mmCIF file of C-alpha atoms and ligand atoms in Angstrom:
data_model
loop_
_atom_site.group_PDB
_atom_site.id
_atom_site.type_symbol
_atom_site.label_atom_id
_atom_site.label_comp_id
_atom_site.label_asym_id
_atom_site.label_seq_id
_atom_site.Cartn_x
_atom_site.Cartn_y
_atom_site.Cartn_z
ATOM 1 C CA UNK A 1 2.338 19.674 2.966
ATOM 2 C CA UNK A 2 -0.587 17.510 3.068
ATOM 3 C CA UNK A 3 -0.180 15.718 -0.335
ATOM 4 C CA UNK A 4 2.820 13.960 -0.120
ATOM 5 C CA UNK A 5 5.417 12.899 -3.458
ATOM 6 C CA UNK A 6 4.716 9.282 -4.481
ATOM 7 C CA UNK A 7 7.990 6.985 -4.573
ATOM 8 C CA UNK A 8 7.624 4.804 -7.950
ATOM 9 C CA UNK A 9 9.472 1.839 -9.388
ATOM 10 C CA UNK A 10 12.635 1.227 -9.841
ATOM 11 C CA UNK A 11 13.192 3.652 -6.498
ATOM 12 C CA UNK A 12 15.217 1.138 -4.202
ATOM 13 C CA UNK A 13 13.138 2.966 -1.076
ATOM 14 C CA UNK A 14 10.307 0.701 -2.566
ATOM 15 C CA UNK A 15 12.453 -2.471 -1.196
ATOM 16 C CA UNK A 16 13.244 -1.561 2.137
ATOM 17 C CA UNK A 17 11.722 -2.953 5.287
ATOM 18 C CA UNK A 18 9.105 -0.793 7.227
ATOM 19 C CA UNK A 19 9.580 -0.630 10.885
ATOM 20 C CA UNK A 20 6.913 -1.299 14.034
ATOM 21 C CA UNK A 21 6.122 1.792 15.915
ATOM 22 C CA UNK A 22 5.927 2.163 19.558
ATOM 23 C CA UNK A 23 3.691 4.760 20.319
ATOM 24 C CA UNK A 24 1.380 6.772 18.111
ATOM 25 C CA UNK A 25 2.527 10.370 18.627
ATOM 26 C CA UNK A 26 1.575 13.722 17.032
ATOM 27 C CA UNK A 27 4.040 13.276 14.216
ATOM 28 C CA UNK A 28 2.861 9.738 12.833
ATOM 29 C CA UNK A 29 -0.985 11.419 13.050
ATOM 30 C CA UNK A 30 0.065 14.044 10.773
ATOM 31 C CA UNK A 31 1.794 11.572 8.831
ATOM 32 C CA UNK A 32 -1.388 9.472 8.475
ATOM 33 C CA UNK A 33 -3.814 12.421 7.600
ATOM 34 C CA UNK A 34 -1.161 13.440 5.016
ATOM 35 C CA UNK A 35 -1.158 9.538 3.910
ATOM 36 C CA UNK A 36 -4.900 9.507 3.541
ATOM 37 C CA UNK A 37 -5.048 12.582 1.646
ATOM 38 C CA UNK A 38 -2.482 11.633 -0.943
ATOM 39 C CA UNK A 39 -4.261 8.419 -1.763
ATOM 40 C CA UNK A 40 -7.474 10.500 -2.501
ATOM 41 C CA UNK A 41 -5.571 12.866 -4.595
ATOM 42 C CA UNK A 42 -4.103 9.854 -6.374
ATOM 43 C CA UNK A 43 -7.804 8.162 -6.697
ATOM 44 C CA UNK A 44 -6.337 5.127 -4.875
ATOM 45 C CA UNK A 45 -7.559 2.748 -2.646
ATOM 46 C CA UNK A 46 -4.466 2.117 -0.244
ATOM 47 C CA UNK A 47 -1.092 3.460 0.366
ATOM 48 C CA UNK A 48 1.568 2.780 2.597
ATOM 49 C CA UNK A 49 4.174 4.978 4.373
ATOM 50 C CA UNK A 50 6.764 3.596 2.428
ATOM 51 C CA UNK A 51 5.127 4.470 -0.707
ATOM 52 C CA UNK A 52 5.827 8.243 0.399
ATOM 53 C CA UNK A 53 9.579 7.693 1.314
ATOM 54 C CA UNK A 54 8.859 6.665 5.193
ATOM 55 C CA UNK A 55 9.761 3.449 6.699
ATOM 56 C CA UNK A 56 7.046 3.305 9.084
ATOM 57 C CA UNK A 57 4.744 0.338 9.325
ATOM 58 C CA UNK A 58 1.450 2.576 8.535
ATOM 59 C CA UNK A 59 -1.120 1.697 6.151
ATOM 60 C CA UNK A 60 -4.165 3.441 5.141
ATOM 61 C CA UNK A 61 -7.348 2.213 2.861
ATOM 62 C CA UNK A 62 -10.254 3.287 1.824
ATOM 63 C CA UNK A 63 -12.126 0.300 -0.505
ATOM 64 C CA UNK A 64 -15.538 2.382 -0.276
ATOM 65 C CA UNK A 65 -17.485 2.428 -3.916
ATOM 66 C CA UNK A 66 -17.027 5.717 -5.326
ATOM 67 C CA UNK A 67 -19.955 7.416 -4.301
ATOM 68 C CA UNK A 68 -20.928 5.731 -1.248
ATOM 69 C CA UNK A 69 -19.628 7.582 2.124
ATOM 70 C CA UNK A 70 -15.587 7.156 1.973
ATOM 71 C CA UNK A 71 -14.672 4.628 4.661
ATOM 72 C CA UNK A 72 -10.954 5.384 6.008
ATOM 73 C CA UNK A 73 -9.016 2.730 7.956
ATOM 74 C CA UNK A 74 -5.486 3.194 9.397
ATOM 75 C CA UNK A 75 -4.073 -0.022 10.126
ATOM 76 C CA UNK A 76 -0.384 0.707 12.230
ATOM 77 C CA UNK A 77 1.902 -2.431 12.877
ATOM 78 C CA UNK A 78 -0.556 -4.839 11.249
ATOM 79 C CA UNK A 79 0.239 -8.319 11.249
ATOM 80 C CA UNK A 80 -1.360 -11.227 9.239
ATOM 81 C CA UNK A 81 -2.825 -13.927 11.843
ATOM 82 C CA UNK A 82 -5.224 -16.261 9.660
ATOM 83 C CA UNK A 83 -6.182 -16.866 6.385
ATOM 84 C CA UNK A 84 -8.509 -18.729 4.339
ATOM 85 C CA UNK A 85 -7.738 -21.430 2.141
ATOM 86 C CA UNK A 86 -10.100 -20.298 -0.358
ATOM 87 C CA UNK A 87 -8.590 -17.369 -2.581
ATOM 88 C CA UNK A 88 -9.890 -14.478 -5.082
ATOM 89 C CA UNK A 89 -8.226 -13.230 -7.892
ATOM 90 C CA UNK A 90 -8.302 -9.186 -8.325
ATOM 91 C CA UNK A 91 -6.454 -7.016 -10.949
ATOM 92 C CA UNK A 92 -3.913 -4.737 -9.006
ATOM 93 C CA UNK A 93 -2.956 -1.812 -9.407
ATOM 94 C CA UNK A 94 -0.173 0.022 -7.236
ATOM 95 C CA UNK A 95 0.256 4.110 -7.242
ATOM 96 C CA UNK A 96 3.960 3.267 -7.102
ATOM 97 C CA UNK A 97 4.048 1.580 -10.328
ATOM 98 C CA UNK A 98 1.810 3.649 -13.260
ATOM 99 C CA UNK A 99 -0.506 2.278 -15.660
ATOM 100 C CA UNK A 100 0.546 -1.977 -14.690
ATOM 101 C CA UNK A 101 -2.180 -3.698 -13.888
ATOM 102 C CA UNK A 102 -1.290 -7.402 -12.993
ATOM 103 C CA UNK A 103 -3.955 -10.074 -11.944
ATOM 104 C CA UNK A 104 -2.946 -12.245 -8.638
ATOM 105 C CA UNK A 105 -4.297 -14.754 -6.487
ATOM 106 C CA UNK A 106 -4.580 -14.256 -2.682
ATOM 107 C CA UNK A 107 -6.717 -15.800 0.174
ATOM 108 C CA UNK A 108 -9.923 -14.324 0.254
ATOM 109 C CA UNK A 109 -10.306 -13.755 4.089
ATOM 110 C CA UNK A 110 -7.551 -12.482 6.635
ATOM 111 C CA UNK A 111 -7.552 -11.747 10.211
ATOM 112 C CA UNK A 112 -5.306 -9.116 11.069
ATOM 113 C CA UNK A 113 -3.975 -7.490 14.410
ATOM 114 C CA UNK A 114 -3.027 -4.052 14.388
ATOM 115 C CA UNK A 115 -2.427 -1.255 16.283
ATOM 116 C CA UNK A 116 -5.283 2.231 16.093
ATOM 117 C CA UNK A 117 -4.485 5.724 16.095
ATOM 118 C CA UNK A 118 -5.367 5.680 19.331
ATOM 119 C CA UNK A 119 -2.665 3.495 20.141
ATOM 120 C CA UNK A 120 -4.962 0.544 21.045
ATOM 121 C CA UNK A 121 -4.589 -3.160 19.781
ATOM 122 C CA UNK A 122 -6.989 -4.431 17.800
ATOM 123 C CA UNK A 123 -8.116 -7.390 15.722
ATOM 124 C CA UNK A 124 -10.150 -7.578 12.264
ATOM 125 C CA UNK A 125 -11.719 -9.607 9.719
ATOM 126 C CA UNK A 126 -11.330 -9.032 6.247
ATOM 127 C CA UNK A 127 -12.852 -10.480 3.084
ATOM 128 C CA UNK A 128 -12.991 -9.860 -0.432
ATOM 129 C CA UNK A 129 -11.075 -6.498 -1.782
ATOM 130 C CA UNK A 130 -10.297 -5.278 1.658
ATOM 131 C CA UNK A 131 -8.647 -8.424 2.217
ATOM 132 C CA UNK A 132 -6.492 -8.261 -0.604
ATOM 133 C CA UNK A 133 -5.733 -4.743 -0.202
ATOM 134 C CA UNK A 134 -4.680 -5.117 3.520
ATOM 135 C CA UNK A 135 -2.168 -8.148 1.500
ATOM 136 C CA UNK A 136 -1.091 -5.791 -1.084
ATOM 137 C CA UNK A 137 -0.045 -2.947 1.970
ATOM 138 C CA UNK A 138 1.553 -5.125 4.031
ATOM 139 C CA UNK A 139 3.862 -6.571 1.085
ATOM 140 C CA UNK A 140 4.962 -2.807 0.943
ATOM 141 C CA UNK A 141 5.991 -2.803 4.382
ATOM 142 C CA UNK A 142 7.830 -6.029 3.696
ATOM 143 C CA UNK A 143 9.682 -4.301 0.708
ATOM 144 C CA UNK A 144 7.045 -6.727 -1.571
ATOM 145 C CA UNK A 145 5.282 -5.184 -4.829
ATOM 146 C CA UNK A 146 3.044 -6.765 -7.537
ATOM 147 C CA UNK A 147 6.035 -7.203 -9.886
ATOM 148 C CA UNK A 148 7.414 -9.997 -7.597
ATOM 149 C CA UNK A 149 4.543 -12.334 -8.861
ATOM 150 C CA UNK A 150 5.424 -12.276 -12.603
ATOM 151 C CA UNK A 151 8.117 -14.029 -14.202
ATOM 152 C CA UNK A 152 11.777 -12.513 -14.011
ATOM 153 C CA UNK A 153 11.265 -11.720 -17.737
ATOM 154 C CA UNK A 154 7.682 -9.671 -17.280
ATOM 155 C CA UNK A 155 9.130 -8.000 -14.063
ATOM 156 C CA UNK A 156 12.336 -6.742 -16.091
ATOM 157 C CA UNK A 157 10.214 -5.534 -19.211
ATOM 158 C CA UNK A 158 8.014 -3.622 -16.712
ATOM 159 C CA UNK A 159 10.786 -2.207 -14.781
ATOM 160 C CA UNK A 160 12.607 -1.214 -17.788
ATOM 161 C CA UNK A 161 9.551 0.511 -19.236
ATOM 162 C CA UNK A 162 8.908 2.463 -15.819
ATOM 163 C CA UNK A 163 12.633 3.634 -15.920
ATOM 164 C CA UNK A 164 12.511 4.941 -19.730
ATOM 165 C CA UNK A 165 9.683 6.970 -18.550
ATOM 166 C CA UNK A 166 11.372 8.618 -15.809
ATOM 167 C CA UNK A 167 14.001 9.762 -18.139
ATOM 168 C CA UNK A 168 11.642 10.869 -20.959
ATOM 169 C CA UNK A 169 10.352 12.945 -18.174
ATOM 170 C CA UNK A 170 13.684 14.401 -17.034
ATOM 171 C CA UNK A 171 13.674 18.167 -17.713
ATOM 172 C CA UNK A 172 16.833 20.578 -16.888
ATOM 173 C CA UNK A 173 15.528 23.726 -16.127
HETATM 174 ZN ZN1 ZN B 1 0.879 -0.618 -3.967
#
């Protein structure tokens, strides 16, 4: 099954804390392929193993332009080490929360640690959308999604919307 079902908002799974892995072993490479081919199915540019119902710390991005050469990176057990006091502003998106696009403020360049398929530690700049998209997966691990920077109000409406949906979609067959 190599595209995998997307958890969405309000799914509680969403909020629950990824954990570190200690070896990278044939199951979490299958995991990853299946990872990256789900966010190309979904036209997305990042997904996390939460995001598919697993509570792994795995992320995988690809922030190529669309039709340059795709670029995938699988980032396991990454962990924030610097960041810049400047900041960029992007429009988000998240494939666990349809059709909300919410505007938010992040520093522009991060240095991350992390962990290869290989298994081997490594270290990376980032700057500019990778940056923030590296932010925006590792908030998933951390149970974090772009509704936590709006106002209680906006984050209700949103969430309220998103469940209505669900149920409008509910068929008994
Ligand atoms: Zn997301």
């Amino acid at each position: 099954m190599p595209v995998r079902e997307l958890i969405t908002v309000p799914d509680d799974t969403l909020r629950k804390i990824s954990e570190p892995l200690n070896k990278v072993e044939l199951n979490e490479k299958k995991l990853i392929k299946d990872l990256f081919e789900t966010m190309y199915h979904h036209n997305g540019i990042g997904l996390a193993a939460v995001q598919v119902g697993i509570h792994k710390r795995i992320i995988v991005l690809d922030v190529s332009k669309k039709d340059d050469e795709k670029k995938p990176l699988c980032f396991i057990n990454p962990v924030i080490k610097k960041i810049s006091q400047k900041t960029s502003i992007y429009e988000e998106g998240c494939l666990s929360i349809p059709n909300t696009f919410i505007e938010i403020e992040r520093p522009k360049i991060c240095t991350i640690s992390y962990v290869d398929q290989e298994g081997a530690k490594r270290e990376m700049d980032c700057d500019g959308l990778l940056a923030t998209c590296i932010q925006h997966e590792i908030n998933h691990l951390d149970g974090k999604l772009i509704i936590d920077y709006l106002s209680k109000i906006k984050k209700d409406l949103i969430i309220k919307k998103l469940s209505k949906q669900k149920t409008s979609n509910r068929v008994v067959v």
